[in-house]
């Protein structure tokens, strides 16, 4: 069986590649239709996170009962959450859920901006070496518990 000349394959390949390149480059001179995303500031992240969880609580979502850590909030953000939720519940009773949602967005934005993102975390957790006992002295080094003493010591 006779094979077609290599030139025929080559010219078909060149035509196909040229068509693809032209098709892909046709829209390259145009500006993007959507603006490029901007980086989120700490206040933006705080506002988004806190307002989301306040609205979930207002709706009675089953996830609204998660604790602040499970919701991904700092202690400061959770304090804002509680204050805004209280105000939003009052607004909901007075003017309805949509008004409460609007208040949530407005107040959360204002408070998160004032707090510069409210990223401060709790004083509850420290690495063991930095933990303090109530007297203000560093915590003593961990000592073996009763179950550890019962183990034979390595020889």
XYZ file of N, CA and C in Angstrom:
465
model
N 0.856 -1.162 0.000
C 0.000 0.000 0.000
C 0.902 1.225 0.000
N 0.606 2.171 -0.790
C 1.425 3.370 -0.925
C 1.062 4.360 0.166
N 2.083 4.949 0.765
C 1.859 5.947 1.813
C 1.765 7.324 1.185
N 0.900 8.188 1.738
C 0.827 9.547 1.217
C 2.135 10.265 1.489
N 2.449 11.234 0.697
C 3.708 11.949 0.897
C 3.714 12.676 2.247
N 4.898 12.773 2.859
C 5.088 13.425 4.156
C 4.674 14.890 4.067
N 4.861 15.518 2.937
C 4.521 16.930 2.778
C 3.030 17.171 3.024
N 2.193 16.207 2.631
C 0.758 16.373 2.831
C 0.440 16.414 4.334
N 1.052 15.515 5.121
C 0.849 15.523 6.575
C 1.378 16.817 7.188
N 2.534 17.203 6.749
C 3.169 18.402 7.287
C 2.308 19.630 7.023
N 1.788 19.780 5.832
C 0.978 20.960 5.528
C -0.359 20.915 6.274
N -0.923 19.727 6.492
C -2.158 19.631 7.268
C -1.894 20.002 8.722
N -0.756 19.564 9.281
C -0.393 19.889 10.652
C -0.152 21.389 10.814
N 0.539 21.985 9.885
C 0.795 23.423 9.929
C -0.522 24.188 9.870
N -1.449 23.772 9.022
C -2.743 24.448 8.911
C -3.526 24.318 10.217
N -3.498 23.146 10.829
C -4.233 22.937 12.079
C -3.644 23.772 13.208
N -2.326 23.774 13.336
C -1.672 24.558 14.387
C -1.913 26.044 14.159
N -1.824 26.499 12.936
C -2.066 27.910 12.627
C -3.487 28.305 12.994
N -4.454 27.434 12.693
C -5.843 27.715 13.042
C -6.031 27.817 14.547
N -5.392 26.918 15.286
C -5.499 26.960 16.753
C -4.878 28.224 17.316
N -3.718 28.581 16.821
C -3.045 29.788 17.308
C -3.897 31.017 17.011
N -4.456 31.101 15.815
C -5.299 32.250 15.472
C -6.557 32.295 16.345
N -7.140 31.134 16.591
C -8.348 31.092 17.415
C -8.050 31.518 18.850
N -6.941 31.066 19.383
C -6.588 31.412 20.759
C -6.181 32.869 20.898
N -5.521 33.414 19.902
C -5.037 34.790 20.014
C -6.082 35.826 19.631
N -7.213 35.408 19.141
C -8.230 36.363 18.691
C -8.696 37.274 19.817
N -8.831 36.749 21.025
C -9.325 37.562 22.122
C -8.228 38.140 22.988
N -6.969 37.980 22.645
C -5.878 38.420 23.501
C -5.737 39.941 23.571
N -6.211 40.658 22.580
C -6.064 42.108 22.594
C -7.117 42.770 23.476
N -8.141 42.041 23.853
C -9.220 42.619 24.643
C -8.858 42.643 26.124
N -9.383 43.634 26.843
C -9.187 43.714 28.288
C -10.035 42.641 28.957
N -9.607 42.165 30.110
C -10.420 41.166 30.804
C -11.793 41.738 31.145
N -12.798 40.892 31.081
C -14.157 41.348 31.332
C -14.422 41.583 32.814
N -13.748 40.852 33.701
C -13.897 41.023 35.137
C -12.627 41.645 35.699
N -12.774 42.514 36.702
C -11.561 43.082 37.295
C -10.772 41.990 38.017
N -9.478 42.175 38.071
C -8.631 41.218 38.770
C -8.991 41.235 40.253
N -8.995 40.080 40.893
C -9.327 40.069 42.319
C -8.265 40.811 43.119
N -8.712 41.493 44.158
C -7.758 42.207 44.991
C -7.518 41.391 46.257
N -6.409 41.647 46.878
C -6.095 40.940 48.110
C -7.060 41.383 49.206
N -7.465 40.460 50.023
C -8.364 40.771 51.125
C -7.570 41.317 52.298
N -8.080 42.371 52.897
C -7.449 42.926 54.089
C -7.933 42.136 55.309
N -7.258 42.258 56.448
C -7.754 41.602 57.660
C -9.189 42.033 57.997
N -9.523 43.307 57.767
C -10.888 43.776 58.036
C -11.892 43.118 57.092
N -11.504 42.890 55.828
C -12.386 42.200 54.881
C -12.663 40.767 55.337
N -11.609 40.076 55.747
C -11.756 38.686 56.187
C -12.622 38.634 57.438
N -12.352 39.514 58.383
C -13.140 39.580 59.615
C -14.608 39.826 59.295
N -14.880 40.800 58.435
C -16.255 41.149 58.081
C -16.966 39.964 57.449
N -16.319 39.319 56.513
C -16.921 38.184 55.819
C -17.229 37.048 56.794
N -16.264 36.716 57.618
C -16.404 35.604 58.544
C -17.466 35.882 59.604
N -17.370 37.022 60.254
C -18.283 37.331 61.355
C -19.713 37.519 60.836
N -19.878 38.260 59.756
C -21.240 38.488 59.257
C -21.875 37.178 58.792
N -21.088 36.291 58.202
C -21.617 34.989 57.789
C -22.194 34.248 58.999
N -21.413 34.161 60.086
C -21.855 33.388 61.241
C -22.996 34.065 61.991
N -23.044 35.394 62.006
C -24.182 36.079 62.627
C -25.454 35.743 61.844
N -25.388 35.800 60.523
C -26.556 35.491 59.699
C -26.987 34.030 59.872
N -26.019 33.121 59.992
C -26.361 31.711 60.226
C -27.103 31.561 61.557
N -26.672 32.296 62.570
C -27.347 32.234 63.871
C -28.763 32.801 63.766
N -28.917 33.896 63.027
C -30.245 34.482 62.857
C -31.192 33.515 62.132
N -30.646 32.763 61.185
C -31.458 31.797 60.432
C -31.714 30.517 61.218
N -31.007 30.335 62.328
C -31.168 29.113 63.112
C -30.469 27.918 62.489
N -29.414 28.151 61.741
C -28.670 27.079 61.085
C -28.158 26.070 62.110
N -28.134 24.810 61.710
C -27.625 23.783 62.619
C -26.138 23.989 62.906
N -25.432 24.682 62.037
C -23.996 24.920 62.216
C -23.725 26.130 63.100
N -24.738 26.920 63.401
C -24.548 28.126 64.203
C -24.089 27.798 65.620
N -24.297 26.579 66.069
C -23.908 26.197 67.414
C -22.452 25.802 67.568
N -21.692 25.833 66.495
C -20.272 25.518 66.610
C -19.595 26.552 67.507
N -18.472 26.176 68.121
C -17.784 27.169 68.934
C -16.909 28.067 68.045
N -16.350 29.095 68.659
C -15.613 30.109 67.894
C -14.429 29.520 67.153
N -13.764 28.522 67.732
C -12.624 27.916 67.048
C -13.079 27.131 65.821
N -14.184 26.407 65.957
C -14.699 25.634 64.831
C -15.172 26.549 63.708
N -15.574 27.751 64.055
C -16.006 28.723 63.049
C -14.818 29.468 62.443
N -13.638 29.256 62.973
C -12.440 29.881 62.434
C -12.233 31.319 62.886
N -12.834 31.692 64.007
C -12.730 33.068 64.485
C -11.702 33.201 65.595
N -11.119 34.386 65.671
C -10.275 34.726 66.815
C -11.196 35.101 67.971
N -10.627 35.253 69.153
C -11.435 35.677 70.299
C -12.042 37.059 70.047
N -11.259 37.953 69.474
C -11.761 39.303 69.189
C -12.924 39.250 68.189
N -12.797 38.437 67.170
C -13.868 38.314 66.180
C -15.122 37.716 66.820
N -14.933 36.779 67.737
C -16.086 36.184 68.400
C -16.791 37.200 69.295
N -16.022 38.087 69.914
C -16.635 39.144 70.725
C -17.476 40.054 69.834
N -16.957 40.398 68.654
C -17.727 41.204 67.697
C -18.986 40.435 67.294
N -18.839 39.148 67.023
C -19.963 38.289 66.650
C -21.072 38.380 67.688
N -20.714 38.204 68.959
C -21.729 38.224 70.020
C -22.429 39.579 70.111
N -21.665 40.663 70.007
C -22.252 42.006 70.101
C -23.168 42.283 68.914
N -22.719 41.935 67.721
C -23.522 42.177 66.527
C -24.761 41.276 66.526
N -24.621 40.036 66.956
C -25.760 39.126 67.001
C -26.842 39.651 67.948
N -26.443 40.165 69.086
C -27.411 40.730 70.026
C -28.162 41.898 69.389
N -27.415 42.796 68.738
C -28.048 43.945 68.072
C -28.923 43.489 66.905
N -28.472 42.488 66.163
C -29.231 42.000 65.004
C -30.528 41.317 65.439
N -30.495 40.600 66.533
C -31.731 39.965 67.029
C -32.755 41.024 67.436
N -32.268 42.093 68.061
C -33.157 43.202 68.427
C -33.741 43.840 67.167
N -32.897 44.051 66.168
C -33.352 44.642 64.905
C -34.325 43.721 64.188
N -34.101 42.419 64.253
C -34.997 41.461 63.602
C -36.395 41.524 64.232
N -36.449 41.612 65.560
C -37.760 41.720 66.223
C -38.457 43.033 65.863
N -37.665 44.095 65.687
C -38.215 45.413 65.392
C -38.621 45.578 63.932
N -37.741 45.125 63.012
C -37.954 45.465 61.600
C -37.851 44.293 60.634
N -37.625 43.079 61.124
C -37.581 41.928 60.233
C -36.169 41.453 59.929
N -36.113 40.277 59.311
C -34.825 39.624 59.050
C -33.944 40.392 58.072
N -34.521 40.934 57.003
C -33.695 41.673 56.030
C -33.020 42.870 56.690
N -33.749 43.566 57.549
C -33.162 44.702 58.278
C -32.055 44.215 59.209
N -32.258 43.053 59.816
C -31.236 42.480 60.692
C -29.988 42.102 59.901
N -30.172 41.562 58.687
C -29.029 41.234 57.831
C -28.270 42.498 57.433
N -28.989 43.554 57.101
C -28.349 44.822 56.721
C -27.562 45.388 57.900
N -28.164 45.356 59.090
C -27.461 45.821 60.279
C -26.220 44.971 60.523
N -26.333 43.674 60.328
C -25.199 42.759 60.513
C -24.038 43.160 59.613
N -24.316 43.382 58.330
C -23.248 43.767 57.396
C -22.615 45.095 57.792
N -23.446 46.052 58.120
C -22.977 47.402 58.454
C -22.138 47.402 59.738
N -22.691 46.815 60.801
C -22.009 46.825 62.101
C -20.758 45.956 62.107
N -20.827 44.829 61.435
C -19.656 43.959 61.383
C -18.526 44.666 60.649
N -18.816 45.292 59.529
C -17.797 46.039 58.773
C -17.187 47.128 59.656
N -18.039 47.895 60.319
C -17.545 49.006 61.138
C -16.643 48.487 62.257
N -17.100 47.475 62.966
C -16.339 46.959 64.104
C -15.051 46.265 63.666
N -15.098 45.535 62.559
C -13.882 44.878 62.069
C -12.850 45.891 61.595
N -13.307 46.985 60.992
C -12.368 48.022 60.564
C -11.736 48.713 61.769
N -12.545 49.043 62.768
C -12.012 49.684 63.978
C -10.984 48.770 64.648
N -11.268 47.480 64.672
C -10.378 46.509 65.320
C -9.255 46.030 64.393
N -9.159 46.605 63.199
C -8.120 46.234 62.210
C -8.097 44.729 61.934
N -9.286 44.157 61.814
C -9.408 42.737 61.490
C -9.682 41.858 62.687
N -9.499 42.400 63.882
C -9.782 41.654 65.115
C -9.126 40.280 65.104
N -7.842 40.255 64.843
C -7.152 38.969 64.728
C -6.547 38.494 66.039
N -6.682 39.279 67.112
C -6.121 38.866 68.394
C -6.753 37.590 68.881
N -5.927 36.672 69.303
C -6.444 35.396 69.766
C -6.475 35.378 71.279
N -6.827 34.238 71.791
C -7.011 34.128 73.229
C -5.694 34.014 73.959
N -5.763 34.278 75.220
C -4.634 34.059 76.103
C -4.747 32.677 76.731
N -5.705 31.901 76.273
C -5.972 30.607 76.887
C -4.904 29.568 76.567
N -4.289 29.654 75.407
C -3.351 28.608 75.015
C -1.947 29.165 74.946
N -1.041 28.451 75.500
C 0.382 28.762 75.427
C 1.119 27.433 75.307
N 2.289 27.457 74.694
C 3.100 26.236 74.716
C 3.377 25.870 76.177
N 3.504 24.598 76.504
C 3.675 24.188 77.905
C 4.783 24.933 78.642
N 5.888 25.216 77.990
C 6.999 25.906 78.663
C 6.633 27.338 79.042
N 5.632 27.920 78.387
C 5.258 29.304 78.665
C 4.003 29.431 79.517
N 3.398 28.311 79.896
C 2.174 28.371 80.690
C 2.485 28.901 82.075
N 1.554 29.639 82.625
C 1.724 30.228 83.951
C 0.721 29.601 84.908
N 1.144 29.432 86.133
C 0.233 28.998 87.180
C -0.370 30.252 87.787
N -1.473 30.161 88.527
C -2.135 31.360 89.034
C -1.218 32.334 89.774
N -0.153 31.878 90.415
C 0.732 32.790 91.143
C 1.571 33.633 90.201
N 1.559 33.324 88.911
C 2.339 34.068 87.935
C 3.677 33.430 87.649
N 4.000 32.346 88.378
C 5.258 31.648 88.127
C 5.075 30.671 86.975
N 6.140 30.355 86.236
C 6.007 29.347 85.173
C 5.550 28.018 85.760
N 4.811 27.280 84.970
C 4.327 25.967 85.403
C 5.497 25.022 85.562
N 5.430 24.121 86.544
C 6.528 23.160 86.710
C 6.593 22.222 85.511
N 7.752 21.667 85.301
C 7.923 20.716 84.200
C 7.022 19.520 84.441
N 6.580 18.930 83.356
C 5.684 17.776 83.467
C 6.402 16.646 84.184
N 5.690 16.016 85.094
C 6.248 14.868 85.809
C 5.484 13.638 85.386
N 6.114 12.498 85.454
C 5.402 11.286 85.048
C 4.211 11.032 85.956
N 3.137 10.588 85.355
C 1.946 10.248 86.116
C 2.060 8.859 86.702
N 1.057 8.430 87.484
C 1.096 7.110 88.108
C 1.267 5.982 87.106
N 0.659 6.112 85.934
C 0.775 5.014 84.970
C 2.194 4.948 84.397
N 2.860 6.103 84.322
C 4.227 6.108 83.802
C 5.195 5.473 84.775
N 4.957 5.631 86.092
C 5.875 5.069 87.103
C 5.822 3.550 87.129
N 4.712 2.984 86.705
C 4.567 1.535 86.765
C 5.330 0.830 85.656
N 5.760 1.594 84.676
C 6.509 0.973 83.584
C 7.936 0.685 84.049
N 8.492 -0.416 83.606
C 9.895 -0.685 83.982
C 10.800 0.331 83.300
N 11.826 0.741 84.015
C 12.763 1.702 83.438
C 13.697 0.977 82.496
N 14.133 1.667 81.438
C 15.041 1.006 80.483
C 16.399 0.755 81.144
N 16.997 -0.379 80.850
C 18.309 -0.722 81.441
C 19.401 -0.535 80.450
